[in-house]
Amino acid sequence: MKKKVSILGSTGSIGKQTLEVLQHLQDEFEVYGLAAGSKTELLEEQARVFKPRVVACGENAATALAGDPAADIVVLAISGFAALRPLLAAIPLGKRIAIANKESLVCGGHLVQNALAASGAELIPIDSEQSALFQCLQTVGANCVRPQRDVKQLILTASGGPFWRKNRDELRDITPAQALAHPTWTMGRKITLDSATLMNKGLEVIEAARLFHFDADQISVVIHPQSVIHALVEFADGSMMASLAQPDMRLPIQYALTYPNRLPSLTKALSLTEIGKLEFYPADETRFPSLRLAYEALRSGGGYPVVYNGANERAAELFFTGEISFLDIDRFVESALSRYVPQPMDSLEAIFEADRFARQCAMRNA
């Protein structure tokens, strides 16, 4: 029997690629539901092609579809903080959630972890780096709910975006068009900007800590311009395991759907001789303070990761409208973190309040 898949955010980059994968694997899966916040014309076109049983559009569409128990797998392809409510709606069903959204994990914290423990839901990461870690950790029997004593550290790779060789002075006049010209990945607008500022990698550090239960000191970042190695795991004996693949999101999407099985994919196989060389460089936290701020937020805990994300999301919006400069983005995040007075993150409302605080700080700085 085919597994039924609902896609939350079907009109975005990950959502569209998920539909490509499902079409490729149509003997294994069927599209049960599609949800989008806007882009109604594209949603209607997707509905005509894939004929889902449920189509939802609007502000609360994703949360409503996430809570539909008929789906076997929910793909969370919504970008940003807005994915937190749908994630919390999907978890109690105890199904598989293929998650491409890091912000909901960064901000959801203990609420998400407690809900997962209570429901038994299966959370499989789609982000290429987290998928790579997930796959490497399978070799020691690890999963998304417990760390392994024989793992020394998790190593996330970053392409570095288009600017990793530039100094701070050279970044002063970067335009939105330049920030969206990613050298190796084709992604949505927000995540592409986050890659250029390395905010994306900062969020991934916090996300990895949430998923795999490692401390900040056990997670590191290196610049890897070829974007072929997506993550590495260093073991206690000094050996390492790496996950290599083309920079193509359709591969981790497919693995999240078919796990623990592997099927032929749409992704072209790697040719090591064509690649020729693999380079690695330190991630410069002076040039890109976003990484330093992410580690500080992770170590501080509580609402600090929520503020880190919220200030960045609002600063990104202001950058795209030309109201602030590229270098203002991490400055706004640092300012919000410095002004934040810690509060218990023991409810969804507390998380939303920390997010509102962060966005208001960014607006005051604009």
Short mmCIF file of C-alpha atoms in Angstrom, two decimals:
data_model
loop_
_atom_site.label_atom_id
_atom_site.label_comp_id
_atom_site.label_asym_id
_atom_site.label_seq_id
_atom_site.Cartn_x
_atom_site.Cartn_y
_atom_site.Cartn_z
CA MET A 1 0.00 0.00 0.00
CA LYS A 2 1.29 3.46 -0.88
CA LYS A 3 2.19 5.78 1.99
CA LYS A 4 0.21 9.01 2.13
CA VAL A 5 2.26 12.21 2.30
CA SER A 6 1.15 15.70 3.27
CA ILE A 7 3.38 18.64 2.33
CA LEU A 8 3.20 21.78 4.44
CA GLY A 9 4.58 24.58 2.29
CA SER A 10 4.19 22.85 -1.08
CA THR A 11 4.75 26.01 -3.14
CA GLY A 12 8.19 26.77 -1.67
CA SER A 13 11.56 25.46 -2.81
CA ILE A 14 11.56 22.35 -0.60
CA GLY A 15 7.88 21.70 -1.24
CA LYS A 16 8.33 21.76 -5.02
CA GLN A 17 11.33 19.45 -4.83
CA THR A 18 9.41 17.09 -2.56
CA LEU A 19 6.74 16.81 -5.23
CA GLU A 20 9.45 15.96 -7.77
CA VAL A 21 10.65 13.17 -5.50
CA LEU A 22 7.11 11.88 -4.91
CA GLN A 23 6.45 11.83 -8.64
CA HIS A 24 9.67 9.84 -9.08
CA LEU A 25 8.57 7.41 -6.34
CA GLN A 26 4.91 7.26 -7.30
CA ASP A 27 4.80 3.48 -6.83
CA GLU A 28 5.74 3.97 -3.15
CA PHE A 29 3.95 7.19 -2.16
CA GLU A 30 0.89 9.28 -2.94
CA VAL A 31 0.24 12.94 -2.24
CA TYR A 32 -2.48 13.12 0.40
CA GLY A 33 -2.46 16.84 1.22
CA LEU A 34 -0.97 20.15 0.11
CA ALA A 35 -0.87 23.35 2.16
CA ALA A 36 0.47 26.79 1.30
CA GLY A 37 0.21 30.24 2.81
CA SER A 38 -0.14 32.02 -0.51
CA LYS A 39 0.81 31.41 -4.19
CA THR A 40 -2.69 30.16 -4.90
CA GLU A 41 -2.13 29.77 -8.65
CA LEU A 42 0.83 27.44 -8.12
CA LEU A 43 -1.09 25.52 -5.44
CA GLU A 44 -4.00 25.04 -7.85
CA GLU A 45 -1.60 23.80 -10.53
CA GLN A 46 -0.04 21.32 -8.08
CA ALA A 47 -3.51 20.12 -7.08
CA ARG A 48 -4.44 19.50 -10.72
CA VAL A 49 -1.28 17.46 -11.32
CA PHE A 50 -1.11 15.43 -8.09
CA LYS A 51 -4.82 15.26 -7.20
CA PRO A 52 -4.42 15.29 -3.39
CA ARG A 53 -7.40 14.55 -1.18
CA VAL A 54 -6.87 17.77 0.81
CA VAL A 55 -5.77 21.21 -0.37
CA ALA A 56 -5.47 24.05 2.13
CA CYS A 57 -4.45 27.65 1.64
CA GLY A 58 -4.14 30.53 4.05
CA GLU A 59 -2.67 31.52 7.39
CA ASN A 60 -3.76 28.43 9.34
CA ALA A 61 -3.71 25.95 6.46
CA ALA A 62 -0.48 24.20 7.44
CA THR A 63 -1.50 23.75 11.07
CA ALA A 64 -4.86 22.29 10.04
CA LEU A 65 -3.30 19.83 7.58
CA ALA A 66 -0.56 18.91 10.04
CA GLY A 67 -3.22 17.66 12.45
CA ASP A 68 -4.94 15.43 9.87
CA PRO A 69 -4.35 11.84 11.05
CA ALA A 70 -4.87 10.27 7.62
CA ALA A 71 -1.36 11.08 6.38
CA ASP A 72 1.46 8.62 7.08
CA ILE A 73 4.20 11.22 6.61
CA VAL A 74 4.14 14.99 7.08
CA VAL A 75 6.80 17.00 5.24
CA LEU A 76 7.40 20.29 7.04
CA ALA A 77 8.70 22.52 4.25
CA ILE A 78 7.66 25.90 5.68
CA SER A 79 10.45 28.41 6.24
CA GLY A 80 10.99 30.37 9.42
CA PHE A 81 9.40 30.59 12.85
CA ALA A 82 5.94 30.13 11.31
CA ALA A 83 6.54 26.36 11.19
CA LEU A 84 6.44 25.93 14.97
CA ARG A 85 2.65 25.66 15.31
CA PRO A 86 2.30 23.11 12.48
CA LEU A 87 5.15 21.05 13.96
CA LEU A 88 3.47 20.96 17.37
CA ALA A 89 0.18 20.02 15.66
CA ALA A 90 1.79 17.11 13.80
CA ILE A 91 3.78 15.56 16.65
CA PRO A 92 0.87 14.22 18.76
CA LEU A 93 -0.25 12.01 15.84
CA GLY A 94 2.83 9.85 16.35
CA LYS A 95 3.65 9.69 12.63
CA ARG A 96 6.85 10.42 10.69
CA ILE A 97 7.68 14.09 10.28
CA ALA A 98 10.25 14.87 7.59
CA ILE A 99 11.45 18.29 8.70
CA ALA A 100 13.21 20.83 6.51
CA ASN A 101 12.63 23.66 8.96
CA LYS A 102 15.34 24.42 11.49
CA GLU A 103 13.73 27.47 13.10
CA SER A 104 10.93 25.44 14.72
CA LEU A 105 13.52 23.22 16.40
CA VAL A 106 15.72 26.16 17.37
CA CYS A 107 12.79 27.96 18.99
CA GLY A 108 10.61 25.07 20.08
CA GLY A 109 13.20 23.66 22.45
CA HIS A 110 11.84 21.56 25.28
CA LEU A 111 8.23 21.88 24.09
CA VAL A 112 9.11 19.99 20.92
CA GLN A 113 11.28 17.43 22.72
CA ASN A 114 8.63 16.76 25.37
CA ALA A 115 5.93 16.36 22.72
CA LEU A 116 8.12 13.93 20.77
CA ALA A 117 8.79 11.85 23.87
CA ALA A 118 5.09 11.69 24.71
CA SER A 119 3.87 10.77 21.22
CA GLY A 120 6.61 8.58 19.81
CA ALA A 121 6.57 10.57 16.58
CA GLU A 122 9.54 10.06 14.27
CA LEU A 123 11.47 13.22 13.35
CA ILE A 124 13.71 12.76 10.29
CA PRO A 125 15.77 15.78 9.17
CA ILE A 126 15.75 17.00 5.57
CA ASP A 127 18.39 19.73 5.90
CA SER A 128 21.37 18.32 4.01
CA GLU A 129 23.74 18.79 6.95
CA GLN A 130 21.42 17.30 9.56
CA SER A 131 20.51 14.44 7.22
CA ALA A 132 24.23 13.76 6.77
CA LEU A 133 24.76 13.68 10.54
CA PHE A 134 21.71 11.47 10.96
CA GLN A 135 23.06 9.00 8.41
CA CYS A 136 26.57 8.93 9.88
CA LEU A 137 25.21 8.43 13.39
CA GLN A 138 23.20 5.40 12.28
CA THR A 139 26.46 3.46 12.13
CA VAL A 140 26.71 3.55 15.92
CA GLY A 141 23.04 2.99 16.52
CA ALA A 142 22.34 6.65 17.29
CA ASN A 143 19.09 8.39 16.48
CA CYS A 144 17.48 11.76 17.08
CA VAL A 145 16.83 11.22 20.77
CA ARG A 146 20.12 10.18 22.34
CA PRO A 147 23.83 10.96 21.90
CA GLN A 148 26.50 8.25 21.80
CA ARG A 149 29.45 8.10 24.14
CA ASP A 150 31.76 7.03 21.32
CA VAL A 151 31.08 10.22 19.34
CA LYS A 152 33.51 13.06 20.06
CA GLN A 153 32.04 15.80 17.89
CA LEU A 154 29.68 16.67 15.07
CA ILE A 155 31.16 18.71 12.23
CA LEU A 156 28.89 20.80 10.05
CA THR A 157 30.21 22.01 6.71
CA ALA A 158 29.33 25.40 5.25
CA SER A 159 29.76 26.43 1.64
CA GLY A 160 30.60 29.88 2.96
CA GLY A 161 28.12 31.43 0.57
CA PRO A 162 29.33 34.02 -1.94
CA PHE A 163 31.30 36.17 0.52
CA TRP A 164 33.38 33.94 2.78
CA ARG A 165 36.68 35.30 1.43
CA LYS A 166 35.63 38.95 1.85
CA ASN A 167 36.56 41.09 4.86
CA ARG A 168 34.09 43.23 6.79
CA ASP A 169 34.86 46.36 4.79
CA GLU A 170 34.14 44.53 1.53
CA LEU A 171 30.76 43.39 2.90
CA ARG A 172 29.60 46.91 3.70
CA ASP A 173 27.78 47.60 0.42
CA ILE A 174 26.48 44.12 -0.44
CA THR A 175 23.10 44.24 -2.22
CA PRO A 176 20.23 41.73 -1.94
CA ALA A 177 20.94 40.54 -5.49
CA GLN A 178 24.56 39.79 -4.59
CA ALA A 179 23.52 38.02 -1.38
CA LEU A 180 21.15 35.77 -3.33
CA ALA A 181 23.82 34.63 -5.81
CA HIS A 182 24.77 31.39 -4.03
CA PRO A 183 27.70 29.58 -5.66
CA THR A 184 26.52 25.96 -5.19
CA TRP A 185 22.95 25.68 -3.87
CA THR A 186 19.57 26.66 -5.33
CA MET A 187 17.34 27.54 -2.37
CA GLY A 188 14.64 29.92 -1.19
CA ARG A 189 15.38 33.61 -0.66
CA LYS A 190 15.59 33.62 3.15
CA ILE A 191 17.84 30.56 3.49
CA THR A 192 20.10 31.87 0.71
CA LEU A 193 20.59 35.15 2.59
CA ASP A 194 21.22 33.20 5.80
CA SER A 195 23.88 31.24 3.96
CA ALA A 196 25.55 34.48 2.91
CA THR A 197 25.63 35.79 6.51
CA LEU A 198 26.33 32.30 7.95
CA MET A 199 23.23 32.74 10.10
CA ASN A 200 22.04 29.54 8.49
CA LYS A 201 25.02 27.70 9.91
CA GLY A 202 24.45 29.24 13.32
CA LEU A 203 20.87 27.99 13.24
CA GLU A 204 22.13 24.56 12.19
CA VAL A 205 24.48 24.42 15.18
CA ILE A 206 21.50 24.94 17.50
CA GLU A 207 19.38 22.57 15.42
CA ALA A 208 22.00 19.81 15.69
CA ALA A 209 22.13 20.25 19.45
CA ARG A 210 18.33 19.88 19.57
CA LEU A 211 18.17 16.86 17.26
CA PHE A 212 21.09 14.84 18.53
CA HIS A 213 21.49 16.09 22.12
CA PHE A 214 25.09 17.23 21.90
CA ASP A 215 26.54 20.24 23.75
CA ALA A 216 27.74 23.38 21.98
CA ASP A 217 31.38 22.37 22.55
CA GLN A 218 30.75 19.12 20.65
CA ILE A 219 29.55 20.82 17.46
CA SER A 220 31.92 22.63 15.10
CA VAL A 221 31.74 24.29 11.68
CA VAL A 222 34.20 24.30 8.78
CA ILE A 223 34.03 26.07 5.42
CA HIS A 224 33.88 23.58 2.55
CA PRO A 225 33.36 25.49 -0.73
CA GLN A 226 32.67 22.41 -2.89
CA SER A 227 29.53 21.55 -0.85
CA VAL A 228 30.11 17.84 -1.46
CA ILE A 229 30.72 16.71 2.13
CA HIS A 230 27.61 17.77 4.03
CA ALA A 231 28.70 16.81 7.54
CA LEU A 232 31.17 14.64 9.41
CA VAL A 233 31.18 12.77 12.69
CA GLU A 234 34.41 12.43 14.66
CA PHE A 235 34.53 9.41 16.95
CA ALA A 236 36.30 9.00 20.28
CA ASP A 237 39.08 6.96 18.68
CA GLY A 238 39.99 9.79 16.30
CA SER A 239 38.40 8.32 13.18
CA MET A 240 35.85 10.26 11.13
CA MET A 241 32.88 9.42 8.97
CA ALA A 242 31.64 11.78 6.28
CA SER A 243 28.51 11.89 4.14
CA LEU A 244 29.18 12.88 0.53
CA ALA A 245 26.60 13.70 -2.13
CA GLN A 246 25.78 16.19 -4.83
CA PRO A 247 24.42 19.51 -3.49
CA ASP A 248 20.86 18.50 -4.39
CA MET A 249 18.08 18.74 -1.80
CA ARG A 250 16.09 16.02 -3.51
CA LEU A 251 18.44 13.41 -2.06
CA PRO A 252 17.91 14.17 1.67
CA ILE A 253 14.20 14.68 0.95
CA GLN A 254 14.00 11.19 -0.52
CA TYR A 255 15.97 9.63 2.33
CA ALA A 256 13.62 11.19 4.89
CA LEU A 257 10.69 9.63 3.05
CA THR A 258 12.18 6.16 2.48
CA TYR A 259 14.31 5.74 5.64
CA PRO A 260 15.69 3.23 6.51
CA ASN A 261 15.53 2.05 2.90
CA ARG A 262 17.41 3.52 -0.05
CA LEU A 263 15.97 3.67 -3.55
CA PRO A 264 17.32 4.99 -6.87
CA SER A 265 17.04 8.78 -6.86
CA LEU A 266 16.86 11.72 -9.22
CA THR A 267 20.27 12.92 -8.04
CA LYS A 268 23.31 12.38 -10.22
CA ALA A 269 25.95 10.21 -8.57
CA LEU A 270 29.22 11.84 -7.51
CA SER A 271 32.34 11.42 -9.60
CA LEU A 272 35.32 11.79 -7.27
CA THR A 273 37.71 12.23 -10.19
CA GLU A 274 35.61 15.08 -11.57
CA ILE A 275 35.56 16.78 -8.17
CA GLY A 276 39.34 16.49 -7.99
CA LYS A 277 39.84 18.12 -4.60
CA LEU A 278 38.00 18.83 -1.38
CA GLU A 279 38.96 21.95 0.58
CA PHE A 280 38.33 22.91 4.20
CA TYR A 281 38.91 26.22 5.96
CA PRO A 282 38.18 27.59 9.44
CA ALA A 283 34.88 29.42 9.87
CA ASP A 284 35.94 32.96 10.75
CA GLU A 285 33.70 34.20 13.56
CA THR A 286 35.25 37.66 13.35
CA ARG A 287 34.26 38.06 9.73
CA PHE A 288 30.87 36.45 10.35
CA PRO A 289 29.78 37.14 13.98
CA SER A 290 26.56 35.20 13.41
CA LEU A 291 28.34 31.96 14.29
CA ARG A 292 29.70 33.34 17.56
CA LEU A 293 26.25 34.65 18.45
CA ALA A 294 24.66 31.26 17.75
CA TYR A 295 27.04 29.49 20.12
CA GLU A 296 26.41 32.14 22.78
CA ALA A 297 22.64 31.73 22.38
CA LEU A 298 22.91 27.94 22.55
CA ARG A 299 25.05 28.03 25.70
CA SER A 300 22.75 30.58 27.34
CA GLY A 301 19.68 28.47 26.54
CA GLY A 302 16.16 29.46 27.47
CA GLY A 303 14.77 32.13 25.16
CA TYR A 304 18.11 33.18 23.67
CA PRO A 305 17.87 30.89 20.61
CA VAL A 306 14.36 32.25 20.01
CA VAL A 307 15.68 35.82 20.11
CA TYR A 308 18.59 34.89 17.83
CA ASN A 309 16.20 33.56 15.23
CA GLY A 310 13.51 36.23 15.58
CA ALA A 311 15.91 39.16 15.28
CA ASN A 312 17.52 37.54 12.24
CA GLU A 313 14.19 36.93 10.51
CA ARG A 314 13.13 40.55 10.98
CA ALA A 315 16.55 41.89 9.99
CA ALA A 316 16.42 39.80 6.82
CA GLU A 317 13.09 41.38 5.89
CA LEU A 318 14.52 44.86 6.47
CA PHE A 319 17.58 44.05 4.36
CA PHE A 320 15.47 42.88 1.43
CA THR A 321 13.44 46.11 1.53
CA GLY A 322 16.62 48.19 1.57
CA GLU A 323 16.06 49.61 5.06
CA ILE A 324 19.28 48.20 6.54
CA SER A 325 22.67 47.11 5.24
CA PHE A 326 24.11 43.60 5.01
CA LEU A 327 26.35 44.22 8.02
CA ASP A 328 23.41 45.47 10.06
CA ILE A 329 21.91 41.98 10.15
CA ASP A 330 24.27 40.43 12.68
CA ARG A 331 24.45 43.75 14.56
CA PHE A 332 20.69 43.68 15.06
CA VAL A 333 20.84 40.10 16.29
CA GLU A 334 23.62 40.90 18.74
CA SER A 335 21.72 43.95 20.02
CA ALA A 336 18.55 41.91 20.62
CA LEU A 337 20.49 39.20 22.47
CA SER A 338 22.18 41.78 24.68
CA ARG A 339 18.85 43.42 25.60
CA TYR A 340 16.96 40.21 26.29
CA VAL A 341 16.00 39.48 29.90
CA PRO A 342 15.72 35.68 30.31
CA GLN A 343 12.26 34.24 30.89
CA PRO A 344 11.14 30.62 31.38
CA MET A 345 10.34 28.98 28.03
CA ASP A 346 7.67 26.74 29.51
CA SER A 347 4.80 27.53 27.15
CA LEU A 348 4.11 28.31 23.52
CA GLU A 349 3.07 31.84 24.51
CA ALA A 350 6.44 32.39 26.23
CA ILE A 351 8.22 31.38 23.01
CA PHE A 352 6.05 33.72 20.96
CA GLU A 353 6.70 36.55 23.41
CA ALA A 354 10.49 36.11 23.08
CA ASP A 355 10.07 36.12 19.30
CA ARG A 356 8.00 39.35 19.45
CA PHE A 357 10.64 40.97 21.64
CA ALA A 358 13.38 40.11 19.15
CA ARG A 359 11.47 41.50 16.17
CA GLN A 360 10.61 44.69 18.03
CA CYS A 361 14.30 45.18 18.88
CA ALA A 362 15.17 44.87 15.21
CA MET A 363 12.52 47.42 14.28
CA ARG A 364 13.78 49.91 16.89
CA ASN A 365 17.30 49.58 15.49
CA ALA A 366 16.22 50.07 11.88
#
